Coordinates of C-alpha atoms and ligand atoms in Angstrom, one line a residue:
M6 CA 164.2 69.9 -5.9
E7 CA 167.5 69.8 -7.9
I8 CA 169.4 66.7 -7.1
I9 CA 173.2 66.8 -7.9
I10 CA 174.8 63.4 -7.7
Q11 CA 178.6 63.4 -7.2
P12 CA 181.0 60.5 -7.1
T13 CA 182.3 61.2 -3.6
P14 CA 181.5 63.3 -0.5
E15 CA 184.6 65.3 -1.3
A16 CA 183.4 66.3 -4.8
G17 CA 180.0 67.1 -3.4
S18 CA 181.4 69.2 -0.7
I19 CA 183.5 71.3 -3.1
I20 CA 180.4 72.0 -5.2
A21 CA 178.5 73.0 -2.0
A22 CA 181.4 75.3 -1.0
Q23 CA 181.4 76.8 -4.5
I24 CA 177.6 77.5 -4.2
I25 CA 178.0 79.2 -0.8
A26 CA 181.1 81.2 -1.9
K27 CA 179.3 82.4 -5.0
F28 CA 176.4 83.5 -2.8
V29 CA 178.8 85.4 -0.5
R30 CA 180.6 87.1 -3.3
T31 CA 177.3 88.1 -4.9
K32 CA 175.7 89.3 -1.7
P33 CA 178.5 90.0 0.8
D34 CA 176.0 90.9 3.6
C35 CA 174.0 87.7 3.1
V36 CA 172.4 85.7 5.9
L37 CA 173.5 82.1 6.0
G38 CA 171.8 79.3 7.8
L39 CA 174.4 76.8 9.0
A40 CA 174.3 73.1 10.0
T41 CA 176.3 70.8 12.2
G42 CA 176.9 67.1 12.0
S43 CA 179.6 65.3 10.1
T44 CA 178.1 66.0 6.7
P45 CA 179.0 69.7 6.2
L46 CA 182.6 69.4 7.6
A47 CA 184.3 69.1 4.3
T48 CA 182.3 72.1 3.0
Y49 CA 183.4 74.2 5.9
R50 CA 187.0 73.1 5.3
E51 CA 186.8 74.2 1.7
L52 CA 185.2 77.5 2.6
A53 CA 188.0 78.1 5.1
R54 CA 190.6 77.3 2.4
M55 CA 188.8 79.8 0.1
H56 CA 189.0 82.4 2.8
R57 CA 192.7 81.7 3.5
E58 CA 193.9 81.4 -0.1
E59 CA 191.4 83.3 -2.2
G60 CA 190.3 86.0 0.2
L61 CA 186.7 84.9 0.4
D62 CA 185.3 87.6 2.8
F63 CA 182.8 86.8 5.5
S64 CA 183.1 90.1 7.3
K65 CA 179.6 91.3 6.4
V66 CA 177.9 87.8 6.6
T67 CA 175.4 87.0 9.3
T68 CA 174.8 83.4 10.4
F69 CA 172.1 81.5 12.2
N70 CA 172.6 77.9 13.2
L71 CA 169.8 75.4 13.0
D72 CA 170.0 74.0 16.5
E73 CA 171.6 73.4 19.8
Y74 CA 171.4 70.8 22.6
V75 CA 169.5 71.8 25.7
G76 CA 171.7 71.7 28.8
L77 CA 175.1 71.9 27.1
P78 CA 177.0 75.1 27.8
P79 CA 178.8 76.7 24.8
E80 CA 182.2 75.5 26.2
H81 CA 181.1 71.8 26.2
S82 CA 183.1 70.1 23.5
Q83 CA 179.9 68.6 21.9
S84 CA 177.8 71.7 22.0
Y85 CA 177.0 73.1 18.6
H86 CA 178.6 76.4 19.7
A87 CA 181.9 74.5 20.2
F88 CA 181.4 72.5 17.0
M89 CA 180.9 75.6 14.9
D90 CA 183.8 77.4 16.4
E91 CA 186.2 74.5 15.9
H92 CA 185.1 73.6 12.4
F93 CA 184.2 77.0 10.9
F94 CA 184.2 80.2 12.8
R95 CA 187.8 80.2 14.0
H96 CA 188.9 79.7 10.4
V97 CA 187.0 82.5 8.7
N98 CA 186.2 86.1 9.5
V99 CA 182.5 86.2 10.4
P100 CA 182.3 88.8 13.1
R101 CA 181.4 87.3 16.5
A102 CA 178.4 89.7 16.8
H103 CA 177.0 88.3 13.5
I104 CA 176.9 84.7 14.8
H105 CA 173.7 83.3 16.1
I106 CA 173.2 79.9 17.7
P107 CA 170.3 79.0 20.0
D108 CA 171.2 79.2 23.7
G109 CA 170.8 75.7 25.1
M110 CA 171.3 77.0 28.6
A111 CA 168.4 79.4 28.5
C112 CA 166.2 79.3 31.6
D113 CA 163.2 80.3 29.7
V114 CA 163.3 78.1 26.6
P115 CA 160.1 79.4 24.9
A116 CA 161.4 82.9 25.3
E117 CA 164.7 81.9 23.8
C118 CA 163.0 80.3 20.8
A119 CA 160.8 83.5 20.3
R120 CA 164.0 85.6 20.5
Y121 CA 165.7 83.5 17.9
E122 CA 162.9 83.7 15.5
A123 CA 162.7 87.5 16.0
A124 CA 166.5 87.8 15.4
I125 CA 166.2 85.9 12.1
I126 CA 163.4 88.3 11.0
A127 CA 165.4 91.4 12.2
A128 CA 168.4 90.2 10.1
G129 CA 166.1 90.2 7.0
G130 CA 165.5 86.4 6.9
I131 CA 167.8 83.6 5.9
D132 CA 169.1 83.8 2.3
L133 CA 170.7 80.4 2.0
Q134 CA 170.1 77.5 4.5
L135 CA 172.7 74.7 4.6
L136 CA 171.2 71.4 5.7
G137 CA 172.2 67.8 6.4
I138 CA 169.6 65.1 6.8
G139 CA 169.2 62.5 9.6
T140 CA 168.8 58.8 8.8
D141 CA 165.1 59.2 9.7
G142 CA 164.7 62.3 7.5
H143 CA 165.1 64.9 10.1
I144 CA 166.3 68.4 9.2
G145 CA 167.8 70.5 12.0
F146 CA 166.4 68.4 14.8
N147 CA 162.9 68.2 13.5
E148 CA 162.2 64.6 14.1
P149 CA 159.5 62.6 12.2
S150 CA 156.0 63.8 13.1
S151 CA 157.3 67.4 13.5
S152 CA 154.8 69.9 12.3
L153 CA 155.7 71.0 8.8
A154 CA 154.7 74.6 9.9
S155 CA 156.8 74.5 13.1
R156 CA 159.0 77.4 14.2
T157 CA 162.0 77.4 16.6
R158 CA 161.1 75.4 19.7
I159 CA 162.2 72.6 22.0
K160 CA 162.2 69.1 20.7
T161 CA 162.8 65.7 22.2
L162 CA 165.3 63.6 20.3
T163 CA 164.4 60.1 19.2
Q164 CA 166.4 57.3 20.5
R165 CA 167.6 56.7 17.0
T166 CA 169.0 60.2 16.7
R167 CA 170.6 59.9 20.1
A168 CA 172.2 56.7 19.1
D169 CA 173.3 58.1 15.7
N170 CA 174.9 61.0 17.5
A171 CA 176.5 59.0 20.4
R172 CA 179.6 58.7 18.3
F173 CA 180.3 62.4 19.0
F174 CA 180.0 61.7 22.8
G175 CA 182.7 59.0 22.8
G176 CA 180.0 56.4 22.0
D177 CA 178.4 56.9 25.4
L178 CA 174.6 57.1 24.8
A179 CA 174.0 58.3 28.3
Q180 CA 175.9 61.5 27.6
V181 CA 173.7 62.5 24.6
P182 CA 171.1 65.1 25.7
F183 CA 167.4 64.3 25.3
H184 CA 166.3 67.8 24.2
C185 CA 167.3 70.4 21.8
I186 CA 166.2 73.8 20.5
T187 CA 165.8 73.7 16.8
M188 CA 164.6 75.9 14.0
G189 CA 161.2 74.5 12.9
V190 CA 160.4 73.1 9.5
G191 CA 158.5 76.3 8.8
T192 CA 161.6 78.4 9.8
I193 CA 163.7 76.4 7.3
M194 CA 161.0 76.7 4.6
A195 CA 161.0 80.5 5.0
S196 CA 164.7 80.7 3.9
R197 CA 165.1 81.9 0.3
E198 CA 167.3 79.0 -0.8
V199 CA 168.2 75.6 0.6
L200 CA 171.3 73.5 0.1
M201 CA 170.9 70.0 1.5
L202 CA 173.8 67.6 1.6
A203 CA 173.6 63.8 2.2
F204 CA 176.5 61.4 1.9
G205 CA 176.7 57.7 2.6
K206 CA 174.6 54.6 2.2
N207 CA 172.8 55.1 5.5
K208 CA 171.2 58.3 4.1
A209 CA 169.8 56.6 0.9
T210 CA 166.3 55.8 2.3
A211 CA 165.8 59.2 3.9
V212 CA 167.0 61.0 0.7
A213 CA 164.7 58.9 -1.6
A214 CA 161.7 59.6 0.7
A215 CA 162.6 63.3 1.0
A216 CA 162.9 63.8 -2.8
E217 CA 160.5 61.3 -4.3
G218 CA 158.2 60.2 -1.5
P219 CA 154.9 61.8 -0.4
I220 CA 155.2 65.1 1.5
T221 CA 154.8 63.9 5.1
A222 CA 155.7 64.9 8.6
M223 CA 157.1 61.3 8.9
N224 CA 160.0 62.6 6.8
P225 CA 160.4 66.3 7.6
A226 CA 162.9 66.8 4.7
S227 CA 160.0 65.9 2.3
A228 CA 158.5 69.4 3.1
L229 CA 161.3 70.8 0.9
Q230 CA 159.4 69.5 -2.1
M231 CA 157.2 72.6 -1.5
H232 CA 160.2 75.0 -1.4
P233 CA 160.9 76.8 -4.7
V234 CA 164.8 76.7 -4.6
V235 CA 166.4 73.6 -3.2
K236 CA 169.6 72.0 -4.3
C237 CA 170.4 68.6 -2.8
I238 CA 173.9 67.3 -3.3
V239 CA 174.4 63.6 -2.7
D240 CA 177.1 61.0 -3.3
E241 CA 176.5 57.8 -5.2
P242 CA 175.7 55.6 -2.1
A243 CA 173.2 58.3 -0.8
A244 CA 171.6 58.4 -4.3
E245 CA 171.2 54.6 -4.5
K246 CA 167.4 54.5 -3.8
L247 CA 166.4 57.5 -6.0
T248 CA 164.3 56.0 -8.8
R249 CA 165.0 59.0 -11.1
R250 CA 168.7 59.2 -10.5
E251 CA 169.6 58.9 -14.2
Y252 CA 167.4 61.8 -15.0
Y253 CA 169.0 63.9 -12.3
R254 CA 172.4 63.1 -13.8
W255 CA 171.1 64.0 -17.2
V256 CA 169.8 67.4 -16.0
Y257 CA 173.1 68.2 -14.3
Q258 CA 175.2 67.3 -17.4
N259 CA 172.9 69.4 -19.6
K260 CA 172.6 72.6 -17.6
P261 CA 172.6 75.7 -19.7
I262 CA 175.9 77.5 -19.3
W263 CA 174.4 80.4 -17.3
Q264 CA 173.1 77.8 -14.8
Q265 CA 176.3 76.0 -14.3
I266 CA 178.0 76.0 -10.9
S267 CA 181.5 77.4 -10.8
G268 CA 183.6 79.3 -8.3
Ligands
GLP29 C1 172.2 66.0 13.5 C2 171.9 67.5 13.3 C3 171.4 67.7 11.8 C4 172.3 66.8 10.9 C5 171.9 65.4 11.1 C6 172.9 64.4 10.4 O1 171.5 65.4 14.6 N1 171.0 68.1 14.2 O2 171.5 69.0 11.5 O3 172.0 67.1 9.6 O4 171.9 65.1 12.5 O5 174.1 64.3 11.0 P1 175.4 63.8 10.2 O6 175.7 64.8 9.2 O7 176.4 63.6 11.3 O8 175.0 62.5 9.6

């Protein structure tokens, strides 16, 4: 796992956007896995700016989102459908038909999960998966104890995740759904590259366990240690508990020119 430590979330988000933009320019018909939550917001803003001001073209890109709440219709302001539209899709030119988000209103949830997995395969698999991380180490909505081989399925959210996300529901815990449909850890592991972002002190424990702890279902992000191409961009507070953080800085400062990240 390559750990990139940046002074601020803004600086980290610009690098994340540059990595994604470079990917889109190199492979215009790439398949991007996208994430929600507060963490990727600045990355989406920067990608939208690149689209507006630099002509970054998403017209051939296909996207698959990690997850959706069960029981929230797409028009609900806190559904991940609405989130993605507000923060990304309405600002760029990904064709509507290329956008995939699990259907949280599906009557037959297992069938919806199987359909979603099949759609990812039909699109040729995910080239680059963007991830945040929960304070408990969850990726997508794969809570601790999730199978590391899991595929898209229904999950029950922990009370901690519901409480963490209550801020999006006006702070009203009762409004936060109990269930979600999420890509599995195995689905995420099948993507060709992973870009994980973590900002803020409250992510430091989860980040350290994911990058340096044992591989364990108790921190689903730790499965990424077995993935061949993972970049993890963190700010200083999120990097605080990484024992090898000086080495990670050293690596980043001494990258061969051909490996350096630029627009
Ligand atoms: C949410 C999402 C995850 C996200 C995580 C962290 O519940 N399902 O994809 O990475 O929790 O959220 P935030 O970025 O707001 O801290």
